[in-house]
Short mmCIF file of C-alpha atoms in Angstrom, two decimals:
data_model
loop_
_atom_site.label_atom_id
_atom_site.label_comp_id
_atom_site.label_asym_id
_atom_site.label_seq_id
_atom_site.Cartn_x
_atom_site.Cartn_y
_atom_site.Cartn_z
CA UNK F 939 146.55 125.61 33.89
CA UNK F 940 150.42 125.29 33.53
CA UNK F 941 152.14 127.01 30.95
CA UNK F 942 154.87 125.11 28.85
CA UNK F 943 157.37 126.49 26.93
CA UNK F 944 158.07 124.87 23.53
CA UNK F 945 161.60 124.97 23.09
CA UNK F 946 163.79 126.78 26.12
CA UNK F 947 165.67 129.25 24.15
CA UNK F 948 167.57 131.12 27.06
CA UNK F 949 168.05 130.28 30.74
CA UNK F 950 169.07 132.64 33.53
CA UNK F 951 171.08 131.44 36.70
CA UNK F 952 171.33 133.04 39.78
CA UNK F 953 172.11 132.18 43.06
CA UNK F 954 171.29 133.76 46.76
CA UNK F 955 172.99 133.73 49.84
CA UNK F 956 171.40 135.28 52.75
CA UNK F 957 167.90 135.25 51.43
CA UNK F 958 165.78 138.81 52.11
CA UNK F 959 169.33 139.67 54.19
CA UNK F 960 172.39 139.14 51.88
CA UNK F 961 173.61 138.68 48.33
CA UNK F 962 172.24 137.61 44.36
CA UNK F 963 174.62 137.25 41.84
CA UNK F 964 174.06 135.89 38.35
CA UNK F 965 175.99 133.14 37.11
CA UNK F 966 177.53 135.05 34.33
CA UNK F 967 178.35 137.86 36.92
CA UNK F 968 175.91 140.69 35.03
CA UNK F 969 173.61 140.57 37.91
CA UNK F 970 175.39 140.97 41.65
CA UNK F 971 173.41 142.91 44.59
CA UNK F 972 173.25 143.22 47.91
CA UNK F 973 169.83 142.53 49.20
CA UNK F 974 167.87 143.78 51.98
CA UNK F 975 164.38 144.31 53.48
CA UNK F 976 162.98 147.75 52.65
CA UNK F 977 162.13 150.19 55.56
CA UNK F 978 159.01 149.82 55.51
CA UNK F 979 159.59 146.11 56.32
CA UNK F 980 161.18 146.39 59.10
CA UNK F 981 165.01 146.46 57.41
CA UNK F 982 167.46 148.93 56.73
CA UNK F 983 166.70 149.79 53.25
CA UNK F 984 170.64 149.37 52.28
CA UNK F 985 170.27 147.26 49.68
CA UNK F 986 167.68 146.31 46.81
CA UNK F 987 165.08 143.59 47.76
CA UNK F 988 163.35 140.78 45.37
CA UNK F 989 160.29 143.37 44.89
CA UNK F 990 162.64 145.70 42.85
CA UNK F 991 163.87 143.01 41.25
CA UNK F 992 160.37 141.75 40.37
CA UNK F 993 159.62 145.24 39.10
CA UNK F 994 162.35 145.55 37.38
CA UNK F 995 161.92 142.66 35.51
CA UNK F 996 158.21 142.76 34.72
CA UNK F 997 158.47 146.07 33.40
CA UNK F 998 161.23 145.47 31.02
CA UNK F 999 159.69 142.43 29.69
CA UNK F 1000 156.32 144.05 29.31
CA UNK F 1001 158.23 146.73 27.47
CA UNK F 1002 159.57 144.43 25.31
CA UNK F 1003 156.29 142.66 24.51
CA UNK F 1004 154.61 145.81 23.53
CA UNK F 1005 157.23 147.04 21.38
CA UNK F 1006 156.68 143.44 19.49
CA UNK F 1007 153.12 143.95 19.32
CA UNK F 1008 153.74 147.53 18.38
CA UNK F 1009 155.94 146.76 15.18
CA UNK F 1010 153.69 143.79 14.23
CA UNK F 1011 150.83 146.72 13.87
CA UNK F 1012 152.65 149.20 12.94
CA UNK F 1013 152.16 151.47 16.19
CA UNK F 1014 154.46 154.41 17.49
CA UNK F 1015 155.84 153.66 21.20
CA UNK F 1016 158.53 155.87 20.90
CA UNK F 1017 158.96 157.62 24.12
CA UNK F 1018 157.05 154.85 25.92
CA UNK F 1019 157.49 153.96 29.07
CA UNK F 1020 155.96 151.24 31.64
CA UNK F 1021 156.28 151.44 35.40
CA UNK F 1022 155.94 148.54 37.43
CA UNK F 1023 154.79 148.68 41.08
CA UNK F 1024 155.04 145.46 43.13
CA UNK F 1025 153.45 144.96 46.39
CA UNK F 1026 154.20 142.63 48.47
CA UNK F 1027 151.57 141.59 52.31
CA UNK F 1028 150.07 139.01 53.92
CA UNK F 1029 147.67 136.65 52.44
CA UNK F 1030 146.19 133.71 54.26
CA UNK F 1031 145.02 135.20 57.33
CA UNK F 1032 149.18 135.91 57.56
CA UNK F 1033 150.14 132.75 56.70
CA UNK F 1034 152.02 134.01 53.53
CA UNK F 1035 152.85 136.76 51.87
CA UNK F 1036 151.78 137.30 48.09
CA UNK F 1037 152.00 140.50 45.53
CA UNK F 1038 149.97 142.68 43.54
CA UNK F 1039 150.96 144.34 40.55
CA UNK F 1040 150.26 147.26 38.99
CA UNK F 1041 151.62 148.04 35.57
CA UNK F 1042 151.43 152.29 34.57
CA UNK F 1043 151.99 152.48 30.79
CA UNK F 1044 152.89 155.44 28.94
CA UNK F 1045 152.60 155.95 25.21
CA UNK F 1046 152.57 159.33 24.22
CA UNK F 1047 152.10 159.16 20.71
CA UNK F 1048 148.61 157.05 20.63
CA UNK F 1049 145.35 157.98 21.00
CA UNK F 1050 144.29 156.19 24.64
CA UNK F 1051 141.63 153.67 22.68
CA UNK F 1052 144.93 152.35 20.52
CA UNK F 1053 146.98 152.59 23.68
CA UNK F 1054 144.54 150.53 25.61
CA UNK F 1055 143.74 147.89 22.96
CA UNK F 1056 148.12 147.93 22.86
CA UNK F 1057 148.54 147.31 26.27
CA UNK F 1058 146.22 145.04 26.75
CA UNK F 1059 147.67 142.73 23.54
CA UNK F 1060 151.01 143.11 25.04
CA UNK F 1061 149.33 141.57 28.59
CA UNK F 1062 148.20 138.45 26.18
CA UNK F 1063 152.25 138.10 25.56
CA UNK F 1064 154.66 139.29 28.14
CA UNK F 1065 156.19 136.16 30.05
CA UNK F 1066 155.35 137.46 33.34
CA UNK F 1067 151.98 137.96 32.48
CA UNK F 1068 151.24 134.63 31.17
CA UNK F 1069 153.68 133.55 34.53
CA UNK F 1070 151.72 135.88 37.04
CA UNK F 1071 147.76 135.89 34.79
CA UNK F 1072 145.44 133.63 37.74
CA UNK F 1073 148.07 133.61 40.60
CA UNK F 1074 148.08 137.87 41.17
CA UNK F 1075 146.16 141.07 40.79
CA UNK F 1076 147.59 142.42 37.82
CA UNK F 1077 146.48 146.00 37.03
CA UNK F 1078 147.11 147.58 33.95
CA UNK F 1079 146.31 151.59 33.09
CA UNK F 1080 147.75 153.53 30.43
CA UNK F 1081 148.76 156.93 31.70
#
């Protein structure tokens, strides 16, 4: 099933040079790295790679979805964190790669049945979810 969005209301730009060896920079300049493959990849390791960036990403926006769900029920994530682990190996018999996900959620100050029911509200609502729900293993646990 493709997703649509209703009405676009923001639209990032960025541009690579290089691919998994070289350079990302936004189009507004906020975003500018040096990329390349991880060690365990066979690179140096000097510079991020699009996994981090994936990461990144996915955790902040699942963040942000669970605050929204959070305020809508009146729930206390303060102190909450999410940690977002992106793998990346062969599918295909190695003729691609894909990911895995796993998302660690932290909310200290709920009980782990509201935590759980929380998280898994915020999966329902986080772009990347909807973006990644039938494509990837997504795991979520609330630590």
């Amino acid at each position: 099933m493709t997703i649509a969005v209703e009405k676009v209301l923001y639209t990032a730009r960025a541009t690579a040079e290089g691919g998994r060896q070289g350079h990302t920079a936004s189009d507004d300049g906020k975003l500018d790295v040096t990329l390349a493959p991880p060690k365990e990849m066979g690179g140096s390791g000097d510079g991020t790679n699009p996994e981090q960036l994936f990461a990144a990403g996915y955790a902040s926006c699942f963040h942000s979805a669970m605050k929204t769900v959070a305020r809508k029920t009146k729930q206390n994530v303060d102190d909450s964190t999410v940690t977002a682990a992106v793998g990346i190996g062969p599918i295909n018999g190695g003729a691609g790669y894909g990911f895995e996900v796993e998302l660690v959620v932290s909310l200290p100050n709920l009980e782990r049945a509201e935590a759980e029911a929380l998280v898994a509200q915020a999966h329902q609502v986080c772009p990347y979810s909807n973006a990644t729900r039938g494509n990837i293993k997504v795991d979520l646990s609330v630590a």
